[in-house]
mmCIF file of C-alpha atoms in Angstrom:
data_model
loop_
_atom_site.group_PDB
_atom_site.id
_atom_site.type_symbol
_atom_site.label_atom_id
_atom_site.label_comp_id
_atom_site.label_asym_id
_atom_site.label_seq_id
_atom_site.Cartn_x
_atom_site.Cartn_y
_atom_site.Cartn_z
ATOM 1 C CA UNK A 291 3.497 -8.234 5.931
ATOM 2 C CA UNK A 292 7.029 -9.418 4.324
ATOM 3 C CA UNK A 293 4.989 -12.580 2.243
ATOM 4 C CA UNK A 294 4.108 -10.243 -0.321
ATOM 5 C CA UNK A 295 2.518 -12.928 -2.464
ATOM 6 C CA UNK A 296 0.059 -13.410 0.515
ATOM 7 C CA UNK A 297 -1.726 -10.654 0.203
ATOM 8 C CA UNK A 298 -4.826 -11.396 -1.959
ATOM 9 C CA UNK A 299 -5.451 -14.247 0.146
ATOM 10 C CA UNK A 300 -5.193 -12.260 3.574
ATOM 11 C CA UNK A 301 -7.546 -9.759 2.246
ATOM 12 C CA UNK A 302 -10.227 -12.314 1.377
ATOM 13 C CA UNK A 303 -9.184 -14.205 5.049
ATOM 14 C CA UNK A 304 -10.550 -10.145 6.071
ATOM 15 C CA UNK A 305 -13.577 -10.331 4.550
ATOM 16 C CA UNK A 306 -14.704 -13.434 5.372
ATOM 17 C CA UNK A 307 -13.591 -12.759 9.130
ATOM 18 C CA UNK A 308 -15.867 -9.255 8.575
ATOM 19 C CA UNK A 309 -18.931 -11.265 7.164
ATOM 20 C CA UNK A 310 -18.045 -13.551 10.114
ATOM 21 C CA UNK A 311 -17.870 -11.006 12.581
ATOM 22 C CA UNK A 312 -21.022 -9.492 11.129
ATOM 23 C CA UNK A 313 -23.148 -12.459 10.963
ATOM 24 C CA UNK A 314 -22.828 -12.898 14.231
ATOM 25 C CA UNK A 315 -23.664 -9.755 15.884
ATOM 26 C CA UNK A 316 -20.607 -10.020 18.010
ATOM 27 C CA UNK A 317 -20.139 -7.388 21.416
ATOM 28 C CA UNK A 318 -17.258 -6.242 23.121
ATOM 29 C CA UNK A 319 -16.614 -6.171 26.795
ATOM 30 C CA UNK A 320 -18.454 -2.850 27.123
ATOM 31 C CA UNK A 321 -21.622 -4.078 25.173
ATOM 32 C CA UNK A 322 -21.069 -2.057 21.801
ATOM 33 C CA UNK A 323 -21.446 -3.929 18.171
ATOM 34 C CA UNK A 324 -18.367 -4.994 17.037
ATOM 35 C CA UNK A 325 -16.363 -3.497 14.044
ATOM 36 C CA UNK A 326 -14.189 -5.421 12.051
ATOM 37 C CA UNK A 327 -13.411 -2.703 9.287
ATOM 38 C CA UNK A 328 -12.512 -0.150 11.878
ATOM 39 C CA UNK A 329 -10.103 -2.167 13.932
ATOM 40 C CA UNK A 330 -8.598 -3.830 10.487
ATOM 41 C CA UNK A 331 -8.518 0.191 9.677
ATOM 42 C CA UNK A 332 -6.697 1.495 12.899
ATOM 43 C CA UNK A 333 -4.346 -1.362 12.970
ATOM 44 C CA UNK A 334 -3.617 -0.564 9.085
ATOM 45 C CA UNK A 335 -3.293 3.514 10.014
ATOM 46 C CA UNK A 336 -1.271 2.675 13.401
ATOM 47 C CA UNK A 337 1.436 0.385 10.802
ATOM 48 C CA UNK A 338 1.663 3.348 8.028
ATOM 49 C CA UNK A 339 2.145 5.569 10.587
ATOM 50 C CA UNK A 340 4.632 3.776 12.138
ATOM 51 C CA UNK A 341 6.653 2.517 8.624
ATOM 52 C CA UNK A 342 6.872 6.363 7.226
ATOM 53 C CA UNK A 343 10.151 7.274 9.848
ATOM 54 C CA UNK A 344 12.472 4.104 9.914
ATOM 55 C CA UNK A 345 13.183 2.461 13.172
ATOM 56 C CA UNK A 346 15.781 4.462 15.042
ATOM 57 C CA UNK A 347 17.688 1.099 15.857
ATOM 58 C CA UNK A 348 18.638 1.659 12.248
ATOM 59 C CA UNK A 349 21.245 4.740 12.552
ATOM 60 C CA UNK A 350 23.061 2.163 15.205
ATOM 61 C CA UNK A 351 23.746 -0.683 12.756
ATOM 62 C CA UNK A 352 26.818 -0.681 10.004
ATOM 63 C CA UNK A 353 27.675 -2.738 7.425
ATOM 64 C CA UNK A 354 25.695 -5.604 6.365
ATOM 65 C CA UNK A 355 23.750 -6.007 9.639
ATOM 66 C CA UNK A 356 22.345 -2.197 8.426
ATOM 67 C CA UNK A 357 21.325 -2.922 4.961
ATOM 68 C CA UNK A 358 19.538 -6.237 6.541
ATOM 69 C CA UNK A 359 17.341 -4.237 8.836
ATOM 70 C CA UNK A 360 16.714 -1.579 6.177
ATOM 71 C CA UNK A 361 15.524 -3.942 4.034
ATOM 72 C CA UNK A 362 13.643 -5.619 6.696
ATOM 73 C CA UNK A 363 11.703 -2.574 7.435
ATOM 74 C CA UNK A 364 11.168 -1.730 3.650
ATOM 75 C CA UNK A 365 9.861 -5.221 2.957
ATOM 76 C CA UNK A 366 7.368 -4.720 5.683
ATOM 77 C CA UNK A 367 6.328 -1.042 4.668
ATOM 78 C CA UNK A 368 5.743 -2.351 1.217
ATOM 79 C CA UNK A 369 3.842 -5.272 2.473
ATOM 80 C CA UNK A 370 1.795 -3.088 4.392
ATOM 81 C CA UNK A 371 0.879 -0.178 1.660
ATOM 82 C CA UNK A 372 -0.018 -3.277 -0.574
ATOM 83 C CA UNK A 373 -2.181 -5.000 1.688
ATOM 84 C CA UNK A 374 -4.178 -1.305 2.384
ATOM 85 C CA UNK A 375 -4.332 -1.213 -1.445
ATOM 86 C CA UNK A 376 -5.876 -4.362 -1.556
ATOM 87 C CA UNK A 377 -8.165 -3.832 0.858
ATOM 88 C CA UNK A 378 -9.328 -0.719 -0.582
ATOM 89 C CA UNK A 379 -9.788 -2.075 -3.833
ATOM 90 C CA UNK A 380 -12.140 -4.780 -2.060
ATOM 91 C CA UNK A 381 -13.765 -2.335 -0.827
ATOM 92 C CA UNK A 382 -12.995 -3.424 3.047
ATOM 93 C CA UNK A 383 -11.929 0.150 3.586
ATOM 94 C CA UNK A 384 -13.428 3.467 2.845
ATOM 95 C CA UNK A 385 -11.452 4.820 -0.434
ATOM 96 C CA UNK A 386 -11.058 8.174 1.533
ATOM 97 C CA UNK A 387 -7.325 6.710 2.788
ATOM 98 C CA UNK A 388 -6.356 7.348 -0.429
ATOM 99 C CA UNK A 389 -5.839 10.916 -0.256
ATOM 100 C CA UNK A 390 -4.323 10.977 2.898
ATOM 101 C CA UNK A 391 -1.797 8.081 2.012
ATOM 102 C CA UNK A 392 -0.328 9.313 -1.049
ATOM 103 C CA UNK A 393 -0.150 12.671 0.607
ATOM 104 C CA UNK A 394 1.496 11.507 3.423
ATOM 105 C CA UNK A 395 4.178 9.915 1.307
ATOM 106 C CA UNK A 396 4.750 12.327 -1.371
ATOM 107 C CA UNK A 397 5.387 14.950 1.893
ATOM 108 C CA UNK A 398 7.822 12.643 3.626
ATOM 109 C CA UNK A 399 9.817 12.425 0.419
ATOM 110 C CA UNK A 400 12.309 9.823 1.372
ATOM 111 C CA UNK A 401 13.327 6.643 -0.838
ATOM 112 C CA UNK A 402 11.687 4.429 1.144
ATOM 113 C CA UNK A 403 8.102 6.200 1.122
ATOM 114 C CA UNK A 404 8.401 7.243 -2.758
ATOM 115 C CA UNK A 405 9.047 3.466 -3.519
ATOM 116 C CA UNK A 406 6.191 2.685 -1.185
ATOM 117 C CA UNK A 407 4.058 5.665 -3.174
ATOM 118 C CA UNK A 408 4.516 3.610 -6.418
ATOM 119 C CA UNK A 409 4.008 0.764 -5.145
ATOM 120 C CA UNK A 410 0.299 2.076 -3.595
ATOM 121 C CA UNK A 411 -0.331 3.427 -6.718
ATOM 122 C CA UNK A 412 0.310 0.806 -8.703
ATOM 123 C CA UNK A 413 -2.230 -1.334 -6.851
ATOM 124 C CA UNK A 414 -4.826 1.227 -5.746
ATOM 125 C CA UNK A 415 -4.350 2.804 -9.726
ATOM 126 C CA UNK A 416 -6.280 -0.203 -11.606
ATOM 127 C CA UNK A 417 -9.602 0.029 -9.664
ATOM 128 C CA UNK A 418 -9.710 4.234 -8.788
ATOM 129 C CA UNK A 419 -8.373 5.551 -12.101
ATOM 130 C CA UNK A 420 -11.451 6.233 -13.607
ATOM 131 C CA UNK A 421 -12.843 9.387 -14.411
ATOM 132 C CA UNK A 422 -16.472 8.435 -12.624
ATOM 133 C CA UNK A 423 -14.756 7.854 -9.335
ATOM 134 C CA UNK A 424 -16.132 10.110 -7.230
ATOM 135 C CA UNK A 425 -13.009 11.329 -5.696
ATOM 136 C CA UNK A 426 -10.721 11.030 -9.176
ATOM 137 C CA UNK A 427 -9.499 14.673 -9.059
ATOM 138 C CA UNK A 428 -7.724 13.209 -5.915
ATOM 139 C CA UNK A 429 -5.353 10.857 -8.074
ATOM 140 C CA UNK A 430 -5.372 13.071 -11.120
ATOM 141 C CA UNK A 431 -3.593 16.039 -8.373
ATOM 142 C CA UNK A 432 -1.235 12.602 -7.331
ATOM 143 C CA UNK A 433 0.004 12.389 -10.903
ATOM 144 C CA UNK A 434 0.363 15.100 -11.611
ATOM 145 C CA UNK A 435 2.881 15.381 -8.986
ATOM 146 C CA UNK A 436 4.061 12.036 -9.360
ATOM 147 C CA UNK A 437 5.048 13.607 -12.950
ATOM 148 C CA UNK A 438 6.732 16.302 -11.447
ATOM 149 C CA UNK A 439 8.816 14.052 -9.400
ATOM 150 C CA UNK A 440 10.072 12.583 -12.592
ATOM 151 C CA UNK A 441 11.856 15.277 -13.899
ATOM 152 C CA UNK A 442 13.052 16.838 -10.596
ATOM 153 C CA UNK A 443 16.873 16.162 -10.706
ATOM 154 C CA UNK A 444 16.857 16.608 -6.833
ATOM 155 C CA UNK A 445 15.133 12.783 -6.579
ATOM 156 C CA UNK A 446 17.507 9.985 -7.462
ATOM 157 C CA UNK A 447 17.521 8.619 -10.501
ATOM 158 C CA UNK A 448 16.190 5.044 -9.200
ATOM 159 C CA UNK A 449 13.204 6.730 -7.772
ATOM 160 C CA UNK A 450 12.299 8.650 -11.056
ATOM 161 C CA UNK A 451 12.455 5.359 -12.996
ATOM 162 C CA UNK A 452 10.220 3.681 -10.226
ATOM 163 C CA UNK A 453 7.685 6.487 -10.560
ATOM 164 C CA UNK A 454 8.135 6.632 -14.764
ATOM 165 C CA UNK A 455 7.110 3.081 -14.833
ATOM 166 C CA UNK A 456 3.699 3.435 -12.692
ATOM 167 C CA UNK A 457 2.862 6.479 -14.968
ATOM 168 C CA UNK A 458 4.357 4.432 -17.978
ATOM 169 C CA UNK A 459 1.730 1.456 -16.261
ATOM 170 C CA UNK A 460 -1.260 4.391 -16.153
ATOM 171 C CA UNK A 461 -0.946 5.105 -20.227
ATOM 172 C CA UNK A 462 -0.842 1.565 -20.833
ATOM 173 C CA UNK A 463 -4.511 1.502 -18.623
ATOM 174 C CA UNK A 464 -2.896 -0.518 -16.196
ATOM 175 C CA UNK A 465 -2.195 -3.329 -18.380
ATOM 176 C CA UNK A 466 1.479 -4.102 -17.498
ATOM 177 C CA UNK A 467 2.983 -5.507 -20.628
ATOM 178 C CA UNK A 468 6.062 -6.362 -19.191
ATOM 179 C CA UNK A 469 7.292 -9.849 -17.516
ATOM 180 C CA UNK A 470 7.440 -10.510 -13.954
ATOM 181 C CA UNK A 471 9.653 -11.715 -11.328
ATOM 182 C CA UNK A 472 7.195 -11.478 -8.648
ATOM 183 C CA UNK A 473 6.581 -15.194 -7.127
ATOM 184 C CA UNK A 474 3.184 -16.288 -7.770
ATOM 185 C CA UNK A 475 0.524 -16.303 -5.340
ATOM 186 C CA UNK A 476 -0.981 -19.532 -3.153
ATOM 187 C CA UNK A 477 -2.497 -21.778 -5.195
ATOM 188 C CA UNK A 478 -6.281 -23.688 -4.446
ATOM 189 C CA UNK A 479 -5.977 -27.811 -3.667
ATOM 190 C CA UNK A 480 -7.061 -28.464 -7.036
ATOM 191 C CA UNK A 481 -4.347 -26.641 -9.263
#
């Protein structure tokens, strides 16, 4: 998604539509239940896949007309990697991604999917950063490497600070102290 500030809101649209979808017992043309988590899921795995390489259309553009459609396809990887984030943290999809999205971006190591690795973890950090998670040695290994990546001279110094500032975000328990210019999200009738 490019709207960003959307994002809460589509997740609850997704869980109404899979309380919807549930209530109702709906089929599919062959007869079998329908699953509104696993097609949200595949259509969520078949967009990350697609967002860690950049188009190839890319390499042909110059100039401005370049840095457009690079920014383009950043906006929507980020929109995407926050919208899985949210849904995990609703708990539409199975927190076993997790693992395989974070190590999926940390082996890709471009700028695009390290940006998109803070980004995951600063939304998936605030409700799976606790030692009783079940599956917390995953993240622990992720920041551990995530602090790696911060002194590694080899990853550009834009990157390092991006990655400082989520672990920076982790000591502070996820409490970011620090203003905003992130536009706010809808608003209900009444405010």
């Amino acid at each position: 998604t490019t709207q960003h500030h959307f994002i809460e809101m589509y997740t609850g649209l997704c869980i109404k539509l899979n309380d919807w979808v549930t209530e109702r017992g709906l089929v599919d043309d062959d007869g079998a239940k329908v699953n509104f988590k696993r097609m949200l899921l595949n259509q969520c795995q078949g967009s990350f896949d697609s967002y860690l390489k950049p188009p190839a259309e890319l390499d042909e553009l110059e100039g401005d007309e370049h840095f457009e459609a690079k920014m383009k396809y950043k906006t929507k990887m980020l929109g995407n990697i926050k919208f899985v984030g949210q849904l995990l943290c609703n708990q539409v999809v199975s927190s076993k991604i997790i693992q395989r999205c974070c190590l999926e971006l940390i082996h890709c190591a471009t700028e695009e999917t390290t940006e998109t690795l803070c980004v995951f973890l600063s939304v998936v950090g605030p409700a799976f950063d606790k030692k009783d998670w079940k599956n917390y040695h995953v993240l622990a290994d992720v920041f551990q490497t995530v602090k790696k990546m911060c002194s590694d001279t080899s990853v550009p110094a834009r990157l390092r600070c991006l990655l400082k500032d989520v672990l920076d975000l982790r000591d502070a328990g996820w409490v970011c102290s620090r203003p905003t210019n992130a536009p706010e999200g809808p608003k209900t009738m009444g405010e």
